[in-house]
XYZ file of C-alpha atoms in Angstrom:
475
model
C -11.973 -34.408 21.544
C -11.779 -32.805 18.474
C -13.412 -34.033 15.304
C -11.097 -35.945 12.830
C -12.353 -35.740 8.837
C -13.123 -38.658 7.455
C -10.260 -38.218 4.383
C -7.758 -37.889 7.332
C -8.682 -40.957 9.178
C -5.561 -43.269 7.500
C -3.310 -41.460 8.840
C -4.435 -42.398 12.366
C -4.223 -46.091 12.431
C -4.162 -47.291 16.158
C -5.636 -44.071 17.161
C -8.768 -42.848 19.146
C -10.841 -40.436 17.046
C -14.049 -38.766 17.079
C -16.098 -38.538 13.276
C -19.374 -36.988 12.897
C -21.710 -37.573 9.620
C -24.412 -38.960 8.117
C -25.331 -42.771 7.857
C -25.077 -44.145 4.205
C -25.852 -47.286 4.997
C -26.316 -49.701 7.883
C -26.378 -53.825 7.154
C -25.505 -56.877 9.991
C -23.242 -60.144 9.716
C -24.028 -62.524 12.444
C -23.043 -60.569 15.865
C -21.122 -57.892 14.027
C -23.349 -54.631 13.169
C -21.679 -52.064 10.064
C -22.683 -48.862 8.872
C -20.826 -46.436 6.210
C -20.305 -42.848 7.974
C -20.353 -40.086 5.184
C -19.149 -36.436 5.960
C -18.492 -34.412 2.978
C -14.965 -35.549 2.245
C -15.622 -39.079 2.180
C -16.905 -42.859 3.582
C -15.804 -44.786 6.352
C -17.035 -48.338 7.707
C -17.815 -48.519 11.343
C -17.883 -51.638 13.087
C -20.198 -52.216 16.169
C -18.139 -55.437 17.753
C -20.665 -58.061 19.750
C -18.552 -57.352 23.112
C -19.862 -53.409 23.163
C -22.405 -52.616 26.058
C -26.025 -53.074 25.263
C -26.551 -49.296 25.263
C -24.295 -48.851 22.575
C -25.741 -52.091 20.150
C -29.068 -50.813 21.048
C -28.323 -48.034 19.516
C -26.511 -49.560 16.260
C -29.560 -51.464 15.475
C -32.148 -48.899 15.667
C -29.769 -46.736 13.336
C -31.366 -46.103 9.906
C -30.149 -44.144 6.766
C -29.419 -40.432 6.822
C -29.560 -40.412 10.527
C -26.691 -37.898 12.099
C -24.498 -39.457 14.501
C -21.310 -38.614 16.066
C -18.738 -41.690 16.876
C -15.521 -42.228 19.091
C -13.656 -45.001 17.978
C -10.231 -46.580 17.377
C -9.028 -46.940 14.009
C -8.182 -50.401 12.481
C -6.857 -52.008 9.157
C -9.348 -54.180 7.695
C -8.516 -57.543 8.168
C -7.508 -59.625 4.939
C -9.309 -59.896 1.433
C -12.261 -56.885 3.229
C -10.422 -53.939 2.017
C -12.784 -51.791 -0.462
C -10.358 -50.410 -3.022
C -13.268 -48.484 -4.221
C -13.432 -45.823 -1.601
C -10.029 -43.861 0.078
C -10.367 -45.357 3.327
C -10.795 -48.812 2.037
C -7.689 -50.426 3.593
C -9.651 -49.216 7.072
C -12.548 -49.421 9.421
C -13.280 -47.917 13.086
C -13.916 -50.028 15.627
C -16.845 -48.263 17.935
C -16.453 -47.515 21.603
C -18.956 -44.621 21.869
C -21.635 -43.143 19.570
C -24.353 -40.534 19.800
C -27.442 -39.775 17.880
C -27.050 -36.406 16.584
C -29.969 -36.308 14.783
C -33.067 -39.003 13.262
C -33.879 -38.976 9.847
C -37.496 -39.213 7.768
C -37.150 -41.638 4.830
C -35.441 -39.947 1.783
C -37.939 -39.039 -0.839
C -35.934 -40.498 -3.416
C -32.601 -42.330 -3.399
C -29.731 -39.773 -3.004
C -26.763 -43.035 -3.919
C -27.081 -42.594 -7.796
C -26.625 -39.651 -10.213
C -30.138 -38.774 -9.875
C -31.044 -38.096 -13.218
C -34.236 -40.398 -13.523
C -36.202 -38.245 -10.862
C -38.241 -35.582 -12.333
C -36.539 -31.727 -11.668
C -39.889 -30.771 -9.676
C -38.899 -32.693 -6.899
C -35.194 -32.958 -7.017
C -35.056 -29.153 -6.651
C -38.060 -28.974 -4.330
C -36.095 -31.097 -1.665
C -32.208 -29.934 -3.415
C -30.952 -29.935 0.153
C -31.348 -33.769 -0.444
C -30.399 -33.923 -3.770
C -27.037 -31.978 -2.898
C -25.775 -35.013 -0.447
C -25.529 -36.935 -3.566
C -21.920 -37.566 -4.375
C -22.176 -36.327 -8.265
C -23.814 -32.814 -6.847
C -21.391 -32.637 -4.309
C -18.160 -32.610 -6.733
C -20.115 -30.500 -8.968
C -19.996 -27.641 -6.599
C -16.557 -28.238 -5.168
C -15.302 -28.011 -8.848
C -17.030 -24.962 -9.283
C -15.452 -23.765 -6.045
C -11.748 -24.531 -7.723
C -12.412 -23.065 -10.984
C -13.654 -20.295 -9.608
C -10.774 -19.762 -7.351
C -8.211 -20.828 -10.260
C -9.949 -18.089 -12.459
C -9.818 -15.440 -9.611
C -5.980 -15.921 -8.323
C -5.378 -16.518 -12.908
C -6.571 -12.835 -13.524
C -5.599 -11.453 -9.814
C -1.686 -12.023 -10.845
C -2.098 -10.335 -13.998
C -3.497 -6.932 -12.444
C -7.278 -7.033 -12.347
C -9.419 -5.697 -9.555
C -11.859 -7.374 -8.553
C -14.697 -4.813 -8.371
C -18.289 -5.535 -7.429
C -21.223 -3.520 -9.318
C -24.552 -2.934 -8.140
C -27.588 -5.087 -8.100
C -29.649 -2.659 -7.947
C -29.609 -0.386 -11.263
C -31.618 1.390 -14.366
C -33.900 -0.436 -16.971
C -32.705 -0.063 -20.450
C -34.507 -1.182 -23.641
C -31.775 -3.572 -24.839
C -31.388 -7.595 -24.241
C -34.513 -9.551 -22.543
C -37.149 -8.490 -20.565
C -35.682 -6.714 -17.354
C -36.780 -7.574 -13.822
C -38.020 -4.660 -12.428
C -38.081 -3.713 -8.614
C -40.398 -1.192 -7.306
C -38.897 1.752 -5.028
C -40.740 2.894 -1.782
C -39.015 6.033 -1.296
C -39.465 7.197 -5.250
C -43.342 6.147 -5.724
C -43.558 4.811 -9.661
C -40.309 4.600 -10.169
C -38.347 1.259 -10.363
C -34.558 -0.455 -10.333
C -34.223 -2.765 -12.305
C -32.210 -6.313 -11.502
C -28.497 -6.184 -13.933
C -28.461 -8.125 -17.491
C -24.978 -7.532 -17.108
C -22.598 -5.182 -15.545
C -21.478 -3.910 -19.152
C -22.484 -0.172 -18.294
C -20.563 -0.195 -15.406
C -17.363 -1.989 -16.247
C -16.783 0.577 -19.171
C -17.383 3.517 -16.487
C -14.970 1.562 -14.552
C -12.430 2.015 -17.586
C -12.972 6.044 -17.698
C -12.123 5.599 -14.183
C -8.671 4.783 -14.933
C -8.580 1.081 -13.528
C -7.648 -0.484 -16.680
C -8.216 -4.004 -15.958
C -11.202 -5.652 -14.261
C -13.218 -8.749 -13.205
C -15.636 -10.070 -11.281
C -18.177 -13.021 -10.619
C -21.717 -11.097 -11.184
C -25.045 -12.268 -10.542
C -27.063 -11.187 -13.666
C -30.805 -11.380 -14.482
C -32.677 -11.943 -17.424
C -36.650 -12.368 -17.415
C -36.332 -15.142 -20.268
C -37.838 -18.579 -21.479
C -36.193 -20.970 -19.488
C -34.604 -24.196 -21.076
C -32.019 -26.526 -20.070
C -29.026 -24.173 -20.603
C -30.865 -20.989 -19.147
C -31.687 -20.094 -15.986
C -33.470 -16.763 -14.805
C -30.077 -15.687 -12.357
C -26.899 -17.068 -13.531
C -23.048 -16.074 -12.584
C -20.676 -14.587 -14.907
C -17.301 -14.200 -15.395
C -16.904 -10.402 -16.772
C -13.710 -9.055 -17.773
C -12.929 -5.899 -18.938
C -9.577 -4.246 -20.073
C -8.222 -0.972 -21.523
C -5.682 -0.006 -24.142
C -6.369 -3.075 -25.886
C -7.247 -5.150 -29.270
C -9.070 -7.951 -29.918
C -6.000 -10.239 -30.092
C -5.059 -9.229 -26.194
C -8.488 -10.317 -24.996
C -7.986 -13.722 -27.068
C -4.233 -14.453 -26.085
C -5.854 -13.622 -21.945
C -8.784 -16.206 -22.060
C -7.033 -18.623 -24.227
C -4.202 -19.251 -21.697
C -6.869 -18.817 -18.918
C -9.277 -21.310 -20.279
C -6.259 -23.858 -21.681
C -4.922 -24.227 -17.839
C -8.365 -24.016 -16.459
C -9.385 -27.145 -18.626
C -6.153 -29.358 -18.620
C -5.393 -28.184 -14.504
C -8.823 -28.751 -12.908
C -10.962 -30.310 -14.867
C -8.213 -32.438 -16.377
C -9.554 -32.626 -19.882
C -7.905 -32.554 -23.198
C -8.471 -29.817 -25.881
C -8.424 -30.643 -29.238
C -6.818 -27.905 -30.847
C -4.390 -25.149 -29.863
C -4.124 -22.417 -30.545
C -8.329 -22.573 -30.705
C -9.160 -22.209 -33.977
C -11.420 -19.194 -35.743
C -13.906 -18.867 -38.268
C -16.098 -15.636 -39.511
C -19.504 -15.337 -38.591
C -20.048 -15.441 -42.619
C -18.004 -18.783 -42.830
C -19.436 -20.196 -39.949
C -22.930 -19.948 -41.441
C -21.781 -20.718 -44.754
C -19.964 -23.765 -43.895
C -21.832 -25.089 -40.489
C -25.415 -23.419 -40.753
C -24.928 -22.178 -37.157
C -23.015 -19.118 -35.282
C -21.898 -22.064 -32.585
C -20.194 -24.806 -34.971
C -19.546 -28.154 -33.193
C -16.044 -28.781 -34.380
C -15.412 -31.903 -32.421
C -14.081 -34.853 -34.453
C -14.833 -37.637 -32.391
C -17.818 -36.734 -29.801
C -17.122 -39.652 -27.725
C -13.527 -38.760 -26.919
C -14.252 -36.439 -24.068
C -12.089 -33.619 -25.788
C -12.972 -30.060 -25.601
C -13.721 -28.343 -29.211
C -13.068 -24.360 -28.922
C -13.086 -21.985 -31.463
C -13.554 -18.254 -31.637
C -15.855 -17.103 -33.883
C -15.285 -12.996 -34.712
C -16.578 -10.443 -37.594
C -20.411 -10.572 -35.877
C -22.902 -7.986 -38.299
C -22.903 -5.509 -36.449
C -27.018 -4.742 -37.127
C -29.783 -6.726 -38.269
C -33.192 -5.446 -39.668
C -36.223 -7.235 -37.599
C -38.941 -7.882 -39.220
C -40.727 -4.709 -38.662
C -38.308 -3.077 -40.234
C -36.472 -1.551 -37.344
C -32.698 -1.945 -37.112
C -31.505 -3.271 -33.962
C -27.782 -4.412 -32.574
C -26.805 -8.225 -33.081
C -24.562 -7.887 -29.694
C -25.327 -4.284 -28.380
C -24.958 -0.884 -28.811
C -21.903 -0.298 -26.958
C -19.316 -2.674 -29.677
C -17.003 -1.273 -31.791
C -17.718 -1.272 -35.783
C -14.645 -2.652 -37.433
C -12.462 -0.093 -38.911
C -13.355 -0.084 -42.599
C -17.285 0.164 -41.502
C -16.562 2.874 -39.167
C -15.340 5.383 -41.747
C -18.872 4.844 -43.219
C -20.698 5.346 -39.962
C -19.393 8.470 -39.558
C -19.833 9.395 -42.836
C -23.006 8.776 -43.228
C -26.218 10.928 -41.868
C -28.669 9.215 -39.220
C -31.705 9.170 -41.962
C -29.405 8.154 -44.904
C -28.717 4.929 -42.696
C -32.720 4.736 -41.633
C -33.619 4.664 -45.748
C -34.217 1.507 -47.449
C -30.785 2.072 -48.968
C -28.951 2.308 -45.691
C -30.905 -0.665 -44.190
C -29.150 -2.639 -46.905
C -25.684 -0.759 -45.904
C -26.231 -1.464 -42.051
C -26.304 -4.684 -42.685
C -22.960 -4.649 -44.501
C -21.365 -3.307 -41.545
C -19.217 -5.738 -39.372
C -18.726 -5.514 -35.682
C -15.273 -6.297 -33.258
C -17.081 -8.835 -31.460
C -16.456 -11.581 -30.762
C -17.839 -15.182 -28.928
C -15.732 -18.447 -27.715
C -17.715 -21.740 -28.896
C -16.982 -25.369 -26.710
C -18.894 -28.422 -28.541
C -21.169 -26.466 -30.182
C -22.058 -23.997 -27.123
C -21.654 -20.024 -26.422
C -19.616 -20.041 -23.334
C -17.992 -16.762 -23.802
C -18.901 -13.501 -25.525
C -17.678 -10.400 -25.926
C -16.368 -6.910 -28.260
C -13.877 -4.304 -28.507
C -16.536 -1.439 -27.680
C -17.184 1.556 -28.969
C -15.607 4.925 -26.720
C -16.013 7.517 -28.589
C -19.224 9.801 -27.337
C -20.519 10.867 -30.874
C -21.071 7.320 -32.494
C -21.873 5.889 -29.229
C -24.900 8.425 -29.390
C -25.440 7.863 -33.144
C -25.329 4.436 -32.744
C -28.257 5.053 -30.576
C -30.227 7.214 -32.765
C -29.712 5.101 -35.503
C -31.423 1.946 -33.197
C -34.184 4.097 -33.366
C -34.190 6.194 -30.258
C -35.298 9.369 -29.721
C -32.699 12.218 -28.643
C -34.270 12.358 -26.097
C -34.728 8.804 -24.994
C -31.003 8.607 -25.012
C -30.297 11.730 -22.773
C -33.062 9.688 -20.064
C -31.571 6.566 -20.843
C -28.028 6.283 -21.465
C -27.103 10.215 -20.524
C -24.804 9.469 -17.871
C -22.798 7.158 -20.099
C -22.364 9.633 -22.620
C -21.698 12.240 -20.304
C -18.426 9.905 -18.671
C -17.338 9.502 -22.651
C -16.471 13.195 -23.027
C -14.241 13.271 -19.882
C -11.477 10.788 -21.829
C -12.223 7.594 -22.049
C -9.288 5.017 -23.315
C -10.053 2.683 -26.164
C -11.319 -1.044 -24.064
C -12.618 -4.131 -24.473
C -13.530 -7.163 -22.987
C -15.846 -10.300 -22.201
C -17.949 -12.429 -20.669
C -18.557 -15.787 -19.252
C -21.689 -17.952 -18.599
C -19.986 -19.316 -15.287
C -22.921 -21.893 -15.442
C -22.975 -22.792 -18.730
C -19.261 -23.327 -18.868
C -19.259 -25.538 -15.961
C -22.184 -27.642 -17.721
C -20.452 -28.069 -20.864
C -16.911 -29.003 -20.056
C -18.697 -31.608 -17.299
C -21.041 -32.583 -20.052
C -23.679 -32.305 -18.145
C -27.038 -32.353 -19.602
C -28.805 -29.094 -17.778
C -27.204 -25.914 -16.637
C -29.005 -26.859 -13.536
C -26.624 -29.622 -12.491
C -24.163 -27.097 -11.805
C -26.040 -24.485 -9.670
C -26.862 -25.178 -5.986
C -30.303 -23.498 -5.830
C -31.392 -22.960 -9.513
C -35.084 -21.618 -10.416
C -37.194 -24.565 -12.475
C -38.079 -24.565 -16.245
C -40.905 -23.704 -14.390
C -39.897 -20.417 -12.976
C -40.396 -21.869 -9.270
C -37.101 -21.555 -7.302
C -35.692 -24.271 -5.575
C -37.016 -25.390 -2.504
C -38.509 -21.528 -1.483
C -41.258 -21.757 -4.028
C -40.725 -17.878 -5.208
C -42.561 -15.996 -6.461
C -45.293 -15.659 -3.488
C -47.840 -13.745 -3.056
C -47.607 -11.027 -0.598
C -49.549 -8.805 1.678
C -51.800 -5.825 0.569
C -49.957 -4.014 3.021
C -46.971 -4.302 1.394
C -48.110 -3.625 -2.210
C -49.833 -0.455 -1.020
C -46.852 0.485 0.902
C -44.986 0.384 -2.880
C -47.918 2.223 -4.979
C -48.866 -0.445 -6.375
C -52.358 -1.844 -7.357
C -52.743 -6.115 -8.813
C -54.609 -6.146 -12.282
C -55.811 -9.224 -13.293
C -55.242 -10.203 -17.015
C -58.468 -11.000 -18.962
């Protein structure tokens, strides 16, 4: 017989069925034994009637929580006031005629029927197989599985290609700390794990595709905090032959139906508002200003905030790129660029005119939170490569580095732009949900310590010496 869902089973009143799941519950009245059957579209009551062989009742009362068990029944309306109008197949119950222990169960190490979010994140993500039967982790990831299709099939009809990048690339100086992966056939040399795909999606525009996405897996070797995790997923888009008010009119429809479709939430104000960087920290001391008006409400608070400084001086004195090296310098600022030599802009004096410059970048904000970033970038080859010099590297530094960038750039590369999303994050914020964590089905720990795997491990001299590579203890 073939296995019925559990969502299904009203629609098979007076019908012999088969479900399989896992025990939620098990409790007696009198003669009459129950238990709640859970599979991962719903509940169902089961009814052991007195009249069933002792086999079977044997078997009901030695039933616990969590136990696996697979059941042939008939299906039944509840009798009178003992419908449960709290569940979807409250109005039924099966009655048992067959059941089989699938599998026994340890005691849970903590109650999986709540949302979970007394128990400390040690051991909720050291046993997260357990913490993922719980009904609030569940929809968490099925939601993520519809916006993720919604946002695929959104940008699929408009023309993107979905084109995967490599996990395996080149360290580069900019962003956090890389995670670095040692290779065995080139002894001393090492990949290193993406930050993002940005190099690649605008070598995917000289490559004539024009318009691009995909869900990456990106890396960053960072302190970890409750909206940060070591590997997140992003949403990266990238187009050609555009401006800056093509990428907002794309992931303002895009984000509108994506809120109001799936997660069914209301957003405050449309067209999302935007502010300058400069009036944003003039008016809300912060680059992410929280422009709900009523907090409790449940509506979603976008704006974009555009006209990023393009540098900043560190407090060493080096310059360095607010975003990165590869956005466009508004128009106005360009001219100067140009204009101006590498060592003029390296004085004192053109320190102090860096930091007039503005950039075509641009971020989305929700409540107060990043959730998207992005730029116009820069494609011409010449202030790519100044861009670089003036960041303070060496000609030759950027030939080793970023040579085979600037090498694509002189073969005719169209003006594009584009943008990111925190897939994560943006989860987490429009379900308000307090860590980026709640979202993920196997994040790392504030600790660093994945989930349930306990990585990083130690491993065998054989294998280091294998790589080349020799363990220093820090003093």
């Amino acid at each position: 017989m073939k296995r019925a869902i559990i969502s299904e089973t009203p629609k098979h009143i007076g019908e012999k069925v088969k479900v399989s799941g896992w025990v939620q519950s098990c409790r007696s009245h009198g003669k009459l034994i129950f238990i709640d059957l859970r599979d991962k579209s719903g509940l169902l009551q089961v009814i052991f009637l007195p009249n069933l062989s002792g086999n079977i009742l044997e078997t009901a009362k030695k039933i616990r929580p969590e136990w696996v068990v697979e059941i042939i029944g008939i299906i039944k309306k509840r009798e009178g006031n003992t419908e449960n109008k709290n569940i979807e197949t409250g109005a039924i119950e099966l009655s048992v005629e067959e059941i089989k222990v699938l599998a026994e169960a340890k005691t849970l190490p903590f109650p999986i029927d709540d949302d979970g979010y007394q128990i400390k994140e040690e051991k909720r993500l050291k046993y997260r197989y357990l913490d993922l039967r719980r009904e609030r982790m569940k929809n968490n990831l099925i939601v993520r599985q519809k916006a993720a299709i919604f946002i695929r099939n959104f940008l699929s009809d408009r023309g993107f290609l979905e084109i995967e990048t490599p996990i395996l690339t080149k360290s580069t100086p900019e962003g956090a700390r890389d995670f670095l992966v040692p290779s065995r056939l080139q002894p001393g040399k090492f990949y290193a794990l993406p930050q993002s795909p940005q190099q690649y999606k605008q070598l995917l525009m000289v490559a004539g595709i024009e318009k691009y996405f995909q869900f990456p897996h990106v890396f960053r070797d960072e302190d970890l905090r409750a909206d940060r995790l070591f590997e997140h997923t992003q949403v990266d888009i990238e187009m050609s032959f555009i401006e800056q008010e093509d990428v907002f009119n794309l992931i303002e429809t895009m984000i509108t139906d994506l809120a109001e479709k799936i997660f069914n939430k209301k957003i405050q104000e449309k067209p999302f508002p935007r502010i300058t960087h400069t009036e944003a920290m003039k008016k809300y001391k912060s680059d992410k200003p929280d422009l709900r008006k009523d907090k409790e409400s449940g509506e979603l608070a976008f704006c974009w905030v555009l006209d990023f400084p393009m540098f900043e001086v560190l407090e060493d004195g080096s310059i360095d790129a607010v975003h990165h090296p590869f956005t466009a310098l508004a128009d106005e600022g360009l001219k100067k660029f140009k204009a101006i030599s590498v060592e003029e802009l390296r004085s004192p004096q053109g320190k102090k005119e860096l930091l007039g410059f503005k950039a075509k970048q641009y971020d989305l904000v929700l409540n107060g939170v990043e959730v998207m970033g992005g730029s116009i970038r820069t494609h011409e080859s010449e202030v790519l490569k100044k861009t670089f010099e003036v960041l303070g590297h060496k000609p030759e530094a950027v030939k080793k580095r970023f040579g085979h960038i600037l090498e694509a750039f002189e073969y005719g590369v169209p003006p594009h732009g584009g943008i990111a999303a925190g897939f994560d994050r943006l989860l987490q914020t429009i379900l308000n949900e307090k860590s980026i964590r709640e979202t993920v089905a196997f994040p790392t720990a504030t600790s660093g310590i994945t989930s349930v795997m306990d990585a990083p491990s130690s491993v065998s001299e054989d294998q280091l010496r294998e790589l080349g590579i020799k363990i220093v203890k820090k003093d």
